[in-house]
CSV table of C-alpha atoms in Angstrom, one decimal:
chain,number,residue,atom,x,y,z
B,1,MET,CA,35.8,50.1,-5.6
B,2,ARG,CA,32.5,49.7,-3.8
B,3,GLU,CA,32.5,47.0,-1.0
B,4,LYS,CA,30.2,44.1,-1.9
B,5,THR,CA,29.3,43.8,1.8
B,6,ASP,CA,27.6,47.2,2.0
B,7,GLN,CA,24.0,46.9,3.2
B,8,PRO,CA,21.5,48.2,0.6
B,9,VAL,CA,19.2,51.1,1.5
B,10,LEU,CA,15.8,50.1,0.4
B,11,PRO,CA,12.8,52.4,-0.1
B,12,GLY,CA,9.3,51.5,1.0
B,13,ALA,CA,8.2,49.8,4.3
B,14,PRO,CA,10.0,51.0,7.5
B,15,ALA,CA,12.0,48.6,9.7
B,16,LEU,CA,10.1,46.7,12.3
B,17,GLY,CA,11.2,49.0,15.1
B,18,ALA,CA,8.5,49.4,17.7
B,19,ASP,CA,6.4,46.7,16.1
B,20,VAL,CA,8.8,44.0,17.4
B,21,ALA,CA,7.1,43.7,20.8
B,22,ASP,CA,3.7,43.2,19.2
B,23,LEU,CA,5.2,40.5,16.8
B,24,ILE,CA,6.7,38.6,19.7
B,25,ARG,CA,3.4,38.5,21.6
B,26,ILE,CA,1.6,37.4,18.5
B,27,ALA,CA,4.2,34.7,17.7
B,28,ALA,CA,4.0,33.4,21.3
B,29,ARG,CA,0.2,33.1,21.1
B,30,HIS,CA,0.7,30.9,18.0
B,31,THR,CA,3.5,28.7,19.3
B,32,LEU,CA,3.1,25.4,21.1
B,33,LEU,CA,6.1,24.3,23.2
B,34,PRO,CA,6.9,21.0,24.8
B,35,HIS,CA,5.5,20.7,28.3
B,36,PRO,CA,8.2,21.2,31.0
B,37,ASP,CA,7.2,17.9,32.7
B,38,VAL,CA,7.6,16.0,29.5
B,39,VAL,CA,11.0,17.6,28.8
B,40,ALA,CA,12.2,16.6,32.2
B,41,LYS,CA,11.0,13.0,31.8
B,42,MET,CA,12.6,12.6,28.3
B,43,ASN,CA,15.9,14.3,29.3
B,44,GLY,CA,17.7,14.3,25.9
B,45,ALA,CA,17.2,13.3,22.3
B,46,MET,CA,14.3,11.0,21.5
B,47,PHE,CA,15.7,9.5,18.4
B,48,PRO,CA,19.2,8.6,17.1
B,49,SER,CA,18.9,10.8,14.0
B,50,VAL,CA,20.4,13.9,12.3
B,51,ARG,CA,19.3,16.1,9.4
B,52,GLY,CA,21.1,15.5,6.2
B,53,PRO,CA,20.8,16.0,2.4
B,54,MET,CA,17.8,14.4,0.6
B,55,LYS,CA,20.1,12.1,-1.3
B,56,ASP,CA,21.1,10.4,2.0
B,57,ARG,CA,17.6,10.4,3.5
B,58,LEU,CA,16.9,7.2,5.5
B,59,ARG,CA,20.5,6.0,5.3
B,60,VAL,CA,22.2,4.9,8.5
B,61,ILE,CA,25.5,6.5,9.0
B,62,ARG,CA,28.3,6.5,11.6
B,63,HIS,CA,28.4,9.6,13.8
B,64,GLY,CA,31.2,9.5,16.3
B,65,THR,CA,30.9,6.2,18.1
B,66,SER,CA,27.3,5.4,17.2
B,67,ASP,CA,25.0,4.9,14.2
B,68,VAL,CA,22.3,7.4,13.4
B,69,LEU,CA,19.6,7.8,10.8
B,70,VAL,CA,19.8,10.6,8.2
B,71,ASP,CA,16.4,12.4,8.5
B,72,ASP,CA,14.4,15.2,6.8
B,73,ASN,CA,12.8,16.8,9.9
B,74,THR,CA,10.4,13.9,10.4
B,75,THR,CA,11.8,12.6,13.7
B,76,PRO,CA,11.8,16.1,15.4
B,77,ARG,CA,8.1,16.2,14.5
B,78,TRP,CA,7.5,12.7,15.9
B,79,ALA,CA,9.5,13.8,19.1
B,80,LEU,CA,7.1,16.7,19.7
B,81,PHE,CA,3.9,14.7,18.8
B,82,TRP,CA,4.6,11.4,20.4
B,83,SER,CA,6.0,12.7,23.6
B,84,HIS,CA,2.7,14.4,24.2
B,85,GLY,CA,0.4,11.5,23.2
B,86,ILE,CA,-0.3,12.7,19.6
B,87,ARG,CA,-0.3,9.6,17.3
B,88,ALA,CA,0.1,11.6,14.1
B,89,THR,CA,3.1,10.8,11.8
B,90,HIS,CA,2.5,13.5,9.2
B,91,SER,CA,2.7,17.3,9.6
B,92,ALA,CA,-0.1,19.2,11.2
B,93,LYS,CA,-1.6,21.6,8.6
B,94,GLY,CA,-0.6,25.2,9.2
B,95,TRP,CA,2.2,24.3,11.7
B,96,THR,CA,6.0,23.9,11.3
B,97,VAL,CA,8.6,22.4,13.6
B,98,ALA,CA,11.4,24.8,14.4
B,99,HIS,CA,14.8,24.2,16.0
B,100,LEU,CA,15.6,26.9,18.5
B,101,TRP,CA,19.4,26.5,17.8
B,102,PRO,CA,19.6,25.6,14.1
B,103,GLY,CA,22.9,25.1,12.3
B,104,ALA,CA,25.1,22.6,14.1
B,105,THR,CA,22.4,21.3,16.4
B,106,VAL,CA,20.5,19.7,13.5
B,107,ARG,CA,23.6,17.7,12.6
B,108,ASP,CA,24.1,16.6,16.2
B,109,PRO,CA,22.1,13.6,17.4
B,110,ARG,CA,22.3,14.9,21.0
B,111,TYR,CA,20.1,17.9,20.0
B,112,TYR,CA,18.3,17.2,16.8
B,113,THR,CA,15.3,15.6,18.5
B,114,ALA,CA,15.8,17.0,22.0
B,115,LEU,CA,12.5,18.5,23.1
B,116,GLY,CA,14.2,21.6,24.6
B,117,ASN,CA,15.4,22.5,21.1
B,118,LEU,CA,12.0,22.2,19.5
B,119,ALA,CA,8.9,24.3,19.0
B,120,LEU,CA,5.7,24.0,17.0
B,121,ILE,CA,5.0,27.4,15.3
B,122,ALA,CA,2.2,28.6,13.1
B,123,GLU,CA,3.7,28.6,9.5
B,124,PRO,CA,3.0,32.3,8.7
B,125,LEU,CA,5.1,33.3,11.8
B,126,ALA,CA,7.9,30.7,11.5
B,127,ALA,CA,10.4,33.1,10.0
B,128,LEU,CA,10.3,35.1,13.3
B,129,SER,CA,12.1,32.1,15.0
B,130,ASP,CA,14.9,31.9,12.4
B,131,THR,CA,18.5,32.5,13.6
B,132,SER,CA,18.2,36.3,13.2
B,133,GLY,CA,14.5,36.5,13.7
B,134,PRO,CA,13.2,38.6,16.6
B,135,PHE,CA,11.5,35.7,18.3
B,136,ALA,CA,14.5,33.5,18.4
B,137,ASP,CA,16.1,35.1,21.5
B,138,TYR,CA,12.9,34.7,23.4
B,139,LEU,CA,12.5,31.0,22.6
B,140,ARG,CA,16.1,30.3,23.5
B,141,PHE,CA,15.9,32.1,26.8
B,142,HIS,CA,12.7,30.2,27.5
B,143,ALA,CA,14.5,26.9,26.8
B,144,LYS,CA,17.2,27.9,29.3
B,145,ALA,CA,15.0,29.3,32.0
B,146,VAL,CA,12.2,26.6,31.9
B,147,TYR,CA,13.9,23.5,30.7
B,148,GLY,CA,17.5,24.2,31.6
B,149,PHE,CA,18.4,23.5,28.0
B,150,VAL,CA,21.4,25.1,26.2
B,151,PRO,CA,23.4,23.0,23.6
B,152,SER,CA,27.0,22.5,24.5
B,153,GLY,CA,29.2,25.3,23.2
B,154,ALA,CA,26.3,27.6,22.5
B,155,PRO,CA,26.3,31.1,24.0
B,156,ILE,CA,24.2,31.3,27.2
B,157,PRO,CA,21.0,33.3,26.3
B,158,ALA,CA,20.4,36.6,28.0
B,159,GLU,CA,16.9,37.6,29.1
B,160,PRO,CA,15.4,39.7,26.2
B,161,PRO,CA,13.3,42.8,26.9
B,162,GLY,CA,9.7,42.1,27.8
B,163,TYR,CA,10.3,38.4,28.3
B,164,GLY,CA,8.4,38.3,31.6
B,165,ALA,CA,5.2,39.6,30.0
B,166,ILE,CA,5.0,36.7,27.5
B,167,ALA,CA,2.3,34.0,28.1
B,168,TRP,CA,3.7,30.8,26.8
B,169,ARG,CA,1.6,27.9,25.6
B,170,TYR,CA,2.4,24.2,26.0
B,171,LEU,CA,1.3,20.9,24.5
B,172,ASP,CA,-0.7,18.8,27.0
B,173,PRO,CA,1.5,16.4,29.0
B,174,ILE,CA,1.0,12.7,29.3
B,175,PRO,CA,2.1,10.5,32.3
B,176,ASP,CA,4.5,8.2,30.4
B,177,PRO,CA,5.9,9.7,27.2
B,178,ARG,CA,8.6,7.0,26.9
B,179,ALA,CA,6.0,4.2,26.9
B,180,PHE,CA,3.9,6.1,24.3
B,181,LEU,CA,6.9,6.5,22.1
B,182,ARG,CA,7.8,2.8,22.4
B,183,GLY,CA,4.2,1.9,21.6
B,184,GLN,CA,4.3,4.0,18.4
B,185,MET,CA,7.6,2.3,17.4
B,186,LEU,CA,6.1,-1.1,17.8
B,187,ARG,CA,2.8,-0.3,16.2
B,188,LEU,CA,4.1,1.3,13.0
B,189,ALA,CA,5.8,-0.5,10.2
B,190,ASN,CA,7.1,2.2,7.8
B,191,GLN,CA,10.7,2.2,6.6
B,192,ARG,CA,11.9,5.0,8.9
B,193,VAL,CA,10.6,3.2,12.0
B,194,GLU,CA,12.1,-0.1,10.9
B,195,ARG,CA,15.5,1.5,10.5
B,196,LEU,CA,15.3,3.3,13.8
B,197,ARG,CA,14.2,0.3,16.0
B,198,PRO,CA,17.6,-1.5,15.9
B,199,LEU,CA,19.4,1.8,16.6
B,200,MET,CA,17.3,2.5,19.6
B,201,TRP,CA,17.0,-1.1,21.0
B,202,PRO,CA,20.0,-3.0,19.5
B,203,ALA,CA,19.6,-6.0,21.8
B,204,GLN,CA,16.0,-6.7,20.7
C-alpha cells in the first residue's frame, strides 16, 4: 500500500534553489521592522491580548492568572504603528503584519503583541516569512541578534547563510512610545479600546 505521506513529484517550475538568496534580499527591502530603540523601551507585550477564533472576537477571557482580549490581529498592528507614532487604526494598504514565531506565540499574551515578534511585510512577499518560508529564519535570527528576543521554549535561531549582507529597514522611532500608546487609548472610543483599557489600567 502506498504511504500517504509520500511527497509528490510535480512537473513544471524548478525548486527555488539558487534563487533563495535573491528572494531574501528582495523580501528584506520590502519589510519594515520595529526600531531597536523602541523595542528596548517597550520591553514586552504592548497589549493584554491573544489571537482567537472569530466567534470569540472581542471577548475577555481568563488566561492563566490574568484577563486578556481575544483579538483578530488588530492589536499587533496597533503595537507596530502606535509604538512608532503612527496614528492609524486600520491596515496599511499593501502591507501585512507577520508574527516571526507563529503557532503558540499568537495564543500567548506575552508574545502576541511583543514588538520583537512582529514585522510589517509587503503582502506579495508575506508567504516567505511563514513558518517554513525561506525568510523566516533570517527574521528570527535578526530578532535574537538585534532585540535579544526569543520566545520562552523556542529553539535558539542559528545565523542563516548570507545574513550579514542583508540591509534591514526600520520604522522611524519616537521618543516616548508608551506615552503615544496611552494617548491613543484615551483618544479613541471604539469597542476594542474600551475593553482593553480596564485590562491595561485596572485601577483607573
